[in-house]
Every structure is written in structure tokens, then in C-alpha cells.
XYZ file of C-alpha atoms in Angstrom:
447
model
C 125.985 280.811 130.591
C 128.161 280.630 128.157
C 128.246 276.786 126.684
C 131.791 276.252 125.856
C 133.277 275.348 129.448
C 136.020 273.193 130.310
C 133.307 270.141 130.631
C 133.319 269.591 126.615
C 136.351 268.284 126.950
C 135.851 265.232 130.119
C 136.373 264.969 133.768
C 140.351 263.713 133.124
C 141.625 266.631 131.240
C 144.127 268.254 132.436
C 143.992 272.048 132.600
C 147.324 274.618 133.664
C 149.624 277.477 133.251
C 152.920 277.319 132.373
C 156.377 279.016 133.610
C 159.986 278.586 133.434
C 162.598 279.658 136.514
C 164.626 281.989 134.558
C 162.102 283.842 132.966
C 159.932 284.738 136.656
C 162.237 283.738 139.658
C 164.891 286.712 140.167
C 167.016 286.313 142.748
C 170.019 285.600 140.455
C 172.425 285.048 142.904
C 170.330 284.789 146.242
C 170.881 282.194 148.514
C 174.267 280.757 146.520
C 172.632 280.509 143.541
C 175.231 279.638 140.854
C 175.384 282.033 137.304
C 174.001 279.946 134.434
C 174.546 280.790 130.664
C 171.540 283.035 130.519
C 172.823 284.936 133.479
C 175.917 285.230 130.988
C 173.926 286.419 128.246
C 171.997 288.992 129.427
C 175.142 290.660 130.524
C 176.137 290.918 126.791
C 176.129 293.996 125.265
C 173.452 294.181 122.479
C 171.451 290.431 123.303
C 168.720 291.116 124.738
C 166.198 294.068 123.327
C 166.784 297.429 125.107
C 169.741 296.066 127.524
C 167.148 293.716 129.767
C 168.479 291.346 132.579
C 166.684 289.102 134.658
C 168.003 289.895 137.487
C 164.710 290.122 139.434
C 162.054 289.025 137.134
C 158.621 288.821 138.435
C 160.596 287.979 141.790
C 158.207 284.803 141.953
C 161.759 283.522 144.193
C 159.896 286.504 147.288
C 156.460 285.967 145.430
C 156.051 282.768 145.007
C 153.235 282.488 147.407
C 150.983 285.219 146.320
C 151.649 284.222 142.923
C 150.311 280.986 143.832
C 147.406 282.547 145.768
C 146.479 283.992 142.414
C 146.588 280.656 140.542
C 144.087 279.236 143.195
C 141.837 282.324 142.693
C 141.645 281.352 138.982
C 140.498 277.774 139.752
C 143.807 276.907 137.601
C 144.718 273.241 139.221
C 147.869 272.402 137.492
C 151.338 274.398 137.638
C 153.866 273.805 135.502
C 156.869 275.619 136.660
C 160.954 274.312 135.849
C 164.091 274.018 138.663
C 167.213 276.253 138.450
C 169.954 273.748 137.782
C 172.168 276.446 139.284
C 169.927 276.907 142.614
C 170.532 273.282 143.082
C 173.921 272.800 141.918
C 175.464 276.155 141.885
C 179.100 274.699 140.360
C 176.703 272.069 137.947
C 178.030 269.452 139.481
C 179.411 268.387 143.227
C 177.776 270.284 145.847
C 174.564 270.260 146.421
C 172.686 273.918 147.675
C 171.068 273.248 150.471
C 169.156 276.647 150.043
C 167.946 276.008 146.401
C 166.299 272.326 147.777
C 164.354 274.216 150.321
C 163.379 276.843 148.417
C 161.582 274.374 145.520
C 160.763 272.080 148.689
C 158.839 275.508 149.884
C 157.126 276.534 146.382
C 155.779 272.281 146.008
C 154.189 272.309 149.415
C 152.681 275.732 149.034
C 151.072 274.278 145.729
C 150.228 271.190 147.550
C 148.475 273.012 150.621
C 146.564 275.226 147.908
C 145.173 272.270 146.160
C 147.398 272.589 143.294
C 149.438 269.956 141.176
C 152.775 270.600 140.780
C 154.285 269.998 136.828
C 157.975 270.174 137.462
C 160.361 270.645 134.093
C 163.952 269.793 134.858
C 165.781 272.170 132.524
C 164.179 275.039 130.913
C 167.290 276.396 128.959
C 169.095 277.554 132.337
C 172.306 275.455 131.955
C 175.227 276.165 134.652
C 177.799 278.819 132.489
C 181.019 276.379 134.550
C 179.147 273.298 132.751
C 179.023 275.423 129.397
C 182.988 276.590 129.462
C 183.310 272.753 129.523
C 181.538 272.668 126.207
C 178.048 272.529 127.290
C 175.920 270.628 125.129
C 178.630 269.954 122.731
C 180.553 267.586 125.660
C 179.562 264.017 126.133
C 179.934 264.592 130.176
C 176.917 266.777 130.091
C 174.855 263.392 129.425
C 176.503 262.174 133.184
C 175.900 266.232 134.359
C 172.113 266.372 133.441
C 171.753 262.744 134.764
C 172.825 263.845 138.201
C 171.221 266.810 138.077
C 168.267 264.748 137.112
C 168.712 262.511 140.190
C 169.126 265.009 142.779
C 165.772 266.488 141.876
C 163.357 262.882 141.423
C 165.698 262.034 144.882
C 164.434 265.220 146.607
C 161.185 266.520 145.118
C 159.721 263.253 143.600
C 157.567 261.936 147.031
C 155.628 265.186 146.121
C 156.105 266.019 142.452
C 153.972 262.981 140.207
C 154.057 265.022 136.889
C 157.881 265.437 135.273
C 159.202 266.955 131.629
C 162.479 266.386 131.306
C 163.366 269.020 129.229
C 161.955 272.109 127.308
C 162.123 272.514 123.992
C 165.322 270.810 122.528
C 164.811 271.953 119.041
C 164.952 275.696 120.235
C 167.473 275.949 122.741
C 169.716 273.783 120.451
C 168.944 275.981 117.409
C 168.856 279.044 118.650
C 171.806 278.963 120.815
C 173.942 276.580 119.108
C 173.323 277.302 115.645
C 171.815 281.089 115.347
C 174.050 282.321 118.699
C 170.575 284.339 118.944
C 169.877 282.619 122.885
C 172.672 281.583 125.162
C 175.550 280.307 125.214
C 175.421 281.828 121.718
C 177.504 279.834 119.974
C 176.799 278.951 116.043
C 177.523 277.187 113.398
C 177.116 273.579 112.786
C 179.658 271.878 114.500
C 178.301 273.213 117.366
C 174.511 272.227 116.445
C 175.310 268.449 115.324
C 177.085 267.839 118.832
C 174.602 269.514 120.649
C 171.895 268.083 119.330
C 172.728 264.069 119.609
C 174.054 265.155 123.340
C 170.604 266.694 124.535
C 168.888 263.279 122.850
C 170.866 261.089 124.842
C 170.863 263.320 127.993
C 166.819 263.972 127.733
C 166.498 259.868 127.537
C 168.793 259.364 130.244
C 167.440 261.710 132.458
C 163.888 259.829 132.014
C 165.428 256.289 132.685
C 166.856 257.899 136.223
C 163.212 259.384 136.717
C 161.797 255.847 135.721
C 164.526 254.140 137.983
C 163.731 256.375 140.923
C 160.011 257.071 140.795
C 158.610 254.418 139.757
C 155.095 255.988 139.616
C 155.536 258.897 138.378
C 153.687 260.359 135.125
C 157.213 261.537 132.795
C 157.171 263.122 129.635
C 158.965 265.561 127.678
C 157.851 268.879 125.991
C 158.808 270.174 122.395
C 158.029 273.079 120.314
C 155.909 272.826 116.976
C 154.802 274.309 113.895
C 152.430 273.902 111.787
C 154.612 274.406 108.541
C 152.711 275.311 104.685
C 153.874 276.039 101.456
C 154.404 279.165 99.919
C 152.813 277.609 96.765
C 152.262 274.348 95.393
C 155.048 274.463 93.134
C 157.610 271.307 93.832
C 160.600 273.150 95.482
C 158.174 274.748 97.664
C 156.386 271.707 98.634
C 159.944 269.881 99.156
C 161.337 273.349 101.047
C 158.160 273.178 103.561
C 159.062 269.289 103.579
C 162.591 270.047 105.069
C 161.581 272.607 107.558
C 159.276 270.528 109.180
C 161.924 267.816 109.702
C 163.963 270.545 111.032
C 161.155 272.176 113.313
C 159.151 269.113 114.013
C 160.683 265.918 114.028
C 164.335 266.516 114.403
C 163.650 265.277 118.067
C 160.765 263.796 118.652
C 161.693 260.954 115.679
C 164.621 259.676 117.525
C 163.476 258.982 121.029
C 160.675 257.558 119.433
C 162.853 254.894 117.679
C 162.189 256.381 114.128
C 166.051 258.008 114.320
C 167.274 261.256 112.882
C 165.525 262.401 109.663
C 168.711 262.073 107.786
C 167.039 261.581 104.166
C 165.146 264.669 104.722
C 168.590 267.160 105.858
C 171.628 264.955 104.335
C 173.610 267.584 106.855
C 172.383 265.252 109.818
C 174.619 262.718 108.591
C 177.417 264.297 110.079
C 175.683 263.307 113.466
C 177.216 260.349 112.864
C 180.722 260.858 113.925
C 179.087 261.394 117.646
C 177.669 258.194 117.832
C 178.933 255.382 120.322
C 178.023 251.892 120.640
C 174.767 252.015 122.501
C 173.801 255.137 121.527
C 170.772 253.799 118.940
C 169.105 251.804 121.934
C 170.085 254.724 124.673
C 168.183 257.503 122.008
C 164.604 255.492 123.071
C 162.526 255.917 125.918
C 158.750 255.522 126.129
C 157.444 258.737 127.365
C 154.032 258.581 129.559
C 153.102 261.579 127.896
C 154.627 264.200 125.169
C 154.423 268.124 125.168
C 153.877 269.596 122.542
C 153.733 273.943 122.516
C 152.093 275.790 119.226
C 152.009 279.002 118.800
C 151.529 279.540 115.074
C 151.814 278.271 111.796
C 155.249 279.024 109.054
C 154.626 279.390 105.823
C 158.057 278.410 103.910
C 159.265 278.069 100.628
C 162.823 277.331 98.678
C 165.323 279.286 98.940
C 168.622 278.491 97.470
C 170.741 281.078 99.465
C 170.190 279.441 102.506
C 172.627 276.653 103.616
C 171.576 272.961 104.647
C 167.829 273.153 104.232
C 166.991 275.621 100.993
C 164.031 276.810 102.979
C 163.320 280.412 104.056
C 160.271 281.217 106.334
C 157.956 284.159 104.582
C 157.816 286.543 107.623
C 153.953 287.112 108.874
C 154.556 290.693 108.644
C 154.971 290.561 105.006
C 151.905 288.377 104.330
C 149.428 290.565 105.887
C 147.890 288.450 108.296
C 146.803 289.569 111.909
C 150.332 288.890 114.453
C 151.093 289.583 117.718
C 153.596 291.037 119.636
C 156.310 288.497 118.692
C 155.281 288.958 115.092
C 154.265 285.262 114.935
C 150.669 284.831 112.874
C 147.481 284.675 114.785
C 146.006 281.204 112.868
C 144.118 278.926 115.581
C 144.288 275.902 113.512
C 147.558 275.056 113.443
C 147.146 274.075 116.729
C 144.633 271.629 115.034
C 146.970 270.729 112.257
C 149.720 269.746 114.648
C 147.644 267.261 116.923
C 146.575 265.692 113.767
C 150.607 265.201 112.625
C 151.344 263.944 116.083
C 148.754 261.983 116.608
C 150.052 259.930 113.561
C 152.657 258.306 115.599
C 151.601 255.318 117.223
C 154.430 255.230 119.595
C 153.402 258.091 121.214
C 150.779 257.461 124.164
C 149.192 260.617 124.923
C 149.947 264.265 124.379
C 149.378 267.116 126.723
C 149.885 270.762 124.896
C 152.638 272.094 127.321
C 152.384 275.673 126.348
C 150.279 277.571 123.943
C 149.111 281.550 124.517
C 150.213 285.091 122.892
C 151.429 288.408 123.686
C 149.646 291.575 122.828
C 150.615 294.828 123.557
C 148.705 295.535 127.001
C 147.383 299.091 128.519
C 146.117 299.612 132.155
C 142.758 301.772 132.081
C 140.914 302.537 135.316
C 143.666 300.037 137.036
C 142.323 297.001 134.549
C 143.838 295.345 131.518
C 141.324 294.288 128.918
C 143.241 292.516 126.411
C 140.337 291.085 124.247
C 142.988 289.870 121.532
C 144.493 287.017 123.926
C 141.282 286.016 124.895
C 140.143 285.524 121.465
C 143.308 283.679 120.866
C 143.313 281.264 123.869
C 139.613 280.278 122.639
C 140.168 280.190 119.101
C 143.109 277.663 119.910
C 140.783 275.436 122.159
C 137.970 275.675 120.074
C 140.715 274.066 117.661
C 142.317 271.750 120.051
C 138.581 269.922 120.954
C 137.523 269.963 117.471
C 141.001 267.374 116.878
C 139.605 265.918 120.201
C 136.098 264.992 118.785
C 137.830 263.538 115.714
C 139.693 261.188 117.843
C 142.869 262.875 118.658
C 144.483 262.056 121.923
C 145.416 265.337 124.003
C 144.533 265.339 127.346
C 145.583 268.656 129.004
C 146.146 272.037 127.923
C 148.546 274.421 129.816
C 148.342 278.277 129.152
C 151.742 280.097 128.715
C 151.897 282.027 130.726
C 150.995 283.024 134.109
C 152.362 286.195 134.755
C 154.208 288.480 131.883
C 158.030 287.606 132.355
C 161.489 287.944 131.027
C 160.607 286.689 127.262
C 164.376 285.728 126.582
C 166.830 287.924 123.906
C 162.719 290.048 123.728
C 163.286 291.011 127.176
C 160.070 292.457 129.043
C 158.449 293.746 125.654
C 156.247 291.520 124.862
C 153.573 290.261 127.445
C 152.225 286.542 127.476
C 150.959 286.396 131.107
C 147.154 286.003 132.339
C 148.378 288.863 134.698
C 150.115 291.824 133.556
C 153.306 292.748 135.852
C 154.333 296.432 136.647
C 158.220 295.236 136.262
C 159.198 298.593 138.468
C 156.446 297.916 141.410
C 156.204 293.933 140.895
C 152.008 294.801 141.117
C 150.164 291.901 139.478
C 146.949 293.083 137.818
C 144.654 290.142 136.521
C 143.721 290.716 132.969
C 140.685 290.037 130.887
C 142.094 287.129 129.686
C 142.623 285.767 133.018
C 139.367 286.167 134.457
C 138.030 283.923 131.228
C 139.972 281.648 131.653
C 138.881 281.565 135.770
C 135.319 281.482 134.438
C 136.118 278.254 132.112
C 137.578 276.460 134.464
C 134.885 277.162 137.347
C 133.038 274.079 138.158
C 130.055 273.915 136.185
């Protein structure tokens, strides 16, 4: 038997798989679902690699059950899976859809009756397009939007649902859609970002107080994306470059909601955040998370670069450095997932950290009607071998949640690359278990 199992790392650990409604629901408009700003996107000509829509998905919205089935079979006890704003509130605010509350009422008490814990994220990047003609992130409403939004969930799903995130990601679907335009809405520049970003701070810590105001007990916490960020060299500008793109990356979020603020002195830009603020809005930035998220996938390396604006730091693509990538062309380097428990662990405000989302896609072939994709094994290992080495050396993390279940709609990549435990024929909607999944089954057996 093979002596790294899931006991190494204590009775209380928490071990999952994580998904998000957009990217494995379908049913876009069923049951008066509203259209959100991915919805939008995907329409766009030229966003999304070779013209994919999500239109259907996985169709976990018909599948949810056997999809669920399958999580039991791999002895996985924790689901983390995010609401459609837009199933619930179809126009983002006023009427509720009655439909959308059953259907999440339906996929909690399935978990339940399987003997699985539901992990419920609020908003996974799905935001109503009516809210986003308003201005989206960049309007002060959305803090009173999200906080309804927020209230109609805890008011109907939290006798069942203990476990909450309030949001996914901030850093990414702030950046990416408000400053690249690469994600929806697809808006750039930084008058966009700055409003965008102090707006999601004050609407993720508002959102928490009406989950703390409402469920008293319940376990609420927040996930964000993380890098472990290097040098090209050790020459000063590179050092300083790698400096700034970690405040970017890394703290830009976390650092205010922990009390620490913006990290103005590292990205003078940030100052213009400024001209957002309201009275109130230093102590209304703060909220004492039961638990953060964090979700690593790789390391950056990064050094100065003069050309580009507000943060003279360019990443040095993997692809150009020779090192083993996947699919996404991120690098394959296990201990950054090492390197970035060890960074957060540094903050004492934070009380324990669960890694949200970690995993990788590989190209994946079917042979003899199995998928043996020894790469994301290796990977998921590698990265726990990692994550209990930071353990032993006195790092709190106390779960670790697989992304992702099934292979899904992977955003402006579309259905390229796979992440999922189980691959998905996307024309048939057949689930075949990989390799990869089957480890993971046998890790998490009782031993």
C-alpha cells in the first residue's frame, strides 16, 4: 500500500473538488435564468478560442445528480460548487426566481443525502449583464446589489450550507476583465480597474458581515488566486520588478480586508483609489474571515521592464524558459504551492487557510474507453507532497480542494484545455473517470 494517504495529513483536514456554475451548469436560459456578462461574452466574435459558448456545459443543471453520484464513488466528501446570481435574480436585483432557489435547494440536498458537504461560493465571475450596463463593478450600488444577492442566498440555502466563500478570485476577474478586457465585461484600462477594484473590496466584506449577521454559525471565508512570483535575476530592477508583481498578484486584496490597506508604496498608481473612498470605507474594507482560499497553480518568473505601464514588470513566458507546462502554458513547479503557504502563513491576521483550487490540464486521449493522464497525477501529488511538507513545518492549511471535477468551459480557453478528474465527451456529455481520478479515490479511501 502505498504510504502517502490522506492520513499524513490528520483526521480534520478537509479534502474536495472544486467547480464554478458557469463553467459546468448549461442551461443558460432554462427555467428564467437571467443572461449574465459571460453569457455576453461568449457571444462576441473572436473571445473565446475557436467560437466556444457555454451554452450547455457539462449540463451538470440535468446532471447534477450523476455528477454527484460520481463524487461519492471517489470517496471525495467536500463540494465546492458557486450560485448563478442570474438563476436567482434573473434582472440582478428585485425578483426573486423561484426556479433557480429550487434548483440549488435540489443540488444541496442531493449532496446532503450522499454524505457530501456542500462549499457554496457566492459569485464566481457570473455577474448579471443588466447589473453590468449599470457600470458593474465600477458602480457603488453593486456593493447594495451583491449584498442582497448575498442575503437571498445565506436566507435560503444557509440551514443547509455551513461552508461559504464569498467571492472567487477578485484579483482575476478584476484584472482580467476590467483592466486586460481579456474576460467579461471586457472593459480596460485603469479607470475601470481602480473603481472596480475598491468596489469588489467593499462588496466581498459586506457580503461576509450579511453572512455573519444571518448565519451566525457558519464557517465564511473568501478565496483568491496566487503566485509564487521569482526574479529573472538578482540584479536590483529585477528583484524590485518581481517585488511589484507580487503586490499586484498577491496582496492587492488580501492586504486590505486584512486591515494592512492597499499596497500603495509598492504601485504609486493605487493612489488614485483614493478618489473612491467614502467615510467608512477604511473600517467597512475589514472583516475577519474564518478561513482564506488561496488557489496555486504555478510559479511567474518576472523581471523589469520599462515598456510596460504602472508596474515595470513583464512575466518571462514558461514557454520561453524551457521548463515542462501544461495545457494553459503555465509551468509545472510543485513548490510554489509550498512557497505560497509559507508567504501567507506570515500574516497573523489570517486564521486558517484552505487551498480552494489547485490541479492542471493536460492534453487527454481515450484508449480502450480509458484516459490515463499520468501527467496530472504526478502534478496533484507533487503539489501535496509540497503542501504537507509546509504542513510539517508548521504552516496552517487545513483542506485541499482539487480543480476540477469534471473538464468544463475554461473561460476565453473554451473546452481546450481539460482540468477535470473526469474527462467529458462535450458532444455526448459521457463522463469517463480518468487516471487521475481513480488516485485520487484511492487517497482518500479510508485507510
Amino acid at each position: 500500500m502505498d504510504k502517502f494517504n490522506k492520513s499524513l495529513f490528520g483526521a480534520d483536514f478537509k479534502w474536495g473538488v472544486s467547480t464554478a456554475a458557469f463553467q459546468i451548469e448549461g442551461g443558460h436560459d432554462a427555467d428564467g435564468k437571467g443572461e449574465s456578462i459571460w453569457d455576453a461574452f461568449t457571444a462576441k466574435k473572436g473571445k473565446v478560442l475557436n467560437g466556444h459558448h457555454a451554452k450547455t456545459a457539462c449540463d451538470f443543471y440535468n446532471n447534477y445528480e450523476a455528477d454527484i453520484d460520481l463524487l461519492k464513488q471517489l470517496n471525495i466528501p467536500n463540494f465546492r460548487f458557486s450560485i448563478s446570481w442570474t438563476r436567482i435574480l434573473p434582472a440582478g436585483t428585485g425578483d426573486v426566481n423561484q426556479a433557480g432557489i429550487a434548483y440549488y435547494n435540489r443540488v444541496i440536498d442531493y449532496c446532503i443525502k450522499q454524505g457530501i458537504e456542500p462549499w457554496v461560493t457566492i459569485y464566481h465571475w457570473d455577474l448579471p449583464k443588466i447589473l453590468e450596463e449599470r457600470g458593474g463593478w465600477t458602480n457603488r450600488d453593486i456593493i447594495e446589489w451583491f449584498t442582497n444577492y448575498t442575503r437571498i442566498c445565506a436566507e435560503h440555502f444557509g440551514d443547509r450550507v455551513k461552508y461559504w466563500m464569498v467571492m472567487n478570485e477578485p484579483s482575476v476577474f478584476s484584472g482580467a476583465g476590467y483592466f486586460f478586457g481579456i474576460h467579461a465585461p471586457g472593459r480596460t484600462g485603469i479607470r475601470n480597474f481602480l473603481p472596480a477594484i475598491h468596489h469588489i473590496v467593499l462588496s466581498m466584506v459586506a457580503g461576509a458581515k450579511k453572512l455573519r449577521e444571518l448565519l451566525p454559525g457558519a464557517i465564511i471565508g473568501s478565496t483568491f488566486s496566487c503566485s509564487h512570483i521569482e526574479p529573472y535575476s538578482d540584479s536590483s530592477r529585477n528583484i524590485a520588478a518581481a517585488h511589484r508583481a507580487d503586490a499586484l498578484v498577491n496582496r492587492l486584496f488580501i492586504e486590505p480586508i486584512l486591515g494592512l490597506g492597499y499596497p500603495i508604496g509598492d504601485i504609486p498608481v493605487l493612489k488614485g483609489l483614493e478618489k473612491f473612498y467614502k467615510p467608512g470605507d477604511e473600517q467597512n474594507m475589514v472583516f475577519d474571515f474564518d478561513f482564506i482560499g488561496l488557489q496555486n497553480y504555478t510559479r511567474e518568473i518576472v523581471k523589469y521592464s520599462f515598456f510596460t505601464p504602472y508596474v515595470n514588470a513583464s512575466l518571462v513566458k514558461a514557454e520561453k524558459r524551457g521548463v515542462e507546462i501544461t495545457a494553459m502554458k503555465w509551468e509545472v513547479y510543485p513548490p510554489a504551492i509550498y512557497y505560497i503557504l509559507k508567504k501567507f502563513n506570515a500574516y497573523p491576521q489570517i486564521k486558517k487557510i484552505i487551498i480552494t483550487e489547485n490541479g492542471a490540464a493536460f492534453p487527454d486521449t481515450i484508449m480502450d474507453g480509458a484516459v490515463n493522464d499520468q501527467k496530472r497525477t504526478e502534478y496533484i501529488r507533487d503539489n501535496l507532497e509540497q503542501l504537507l511538507k509546509a504542513k510539517q513545518e508548521g504552516c496552517r492549511v487545513d483542506g485541499y480542494f482539487v480543480w476540477t471535477l469534471t473538464d468544463n468551459f475554461e473561460w476565453a480557453e473554451g473546452y481546450h484545455p481539460r482540468f477535470g478528474l473526469i474527462y467529458v465527451d462535450f458532444e455526448t456529455q459521457k463522463r469517463i473517470i480518468k487516471a487521475s481520478g481513480h488516485w485520487y479515490a484511492n487517497f482518500l479511501k479510508d485507510v
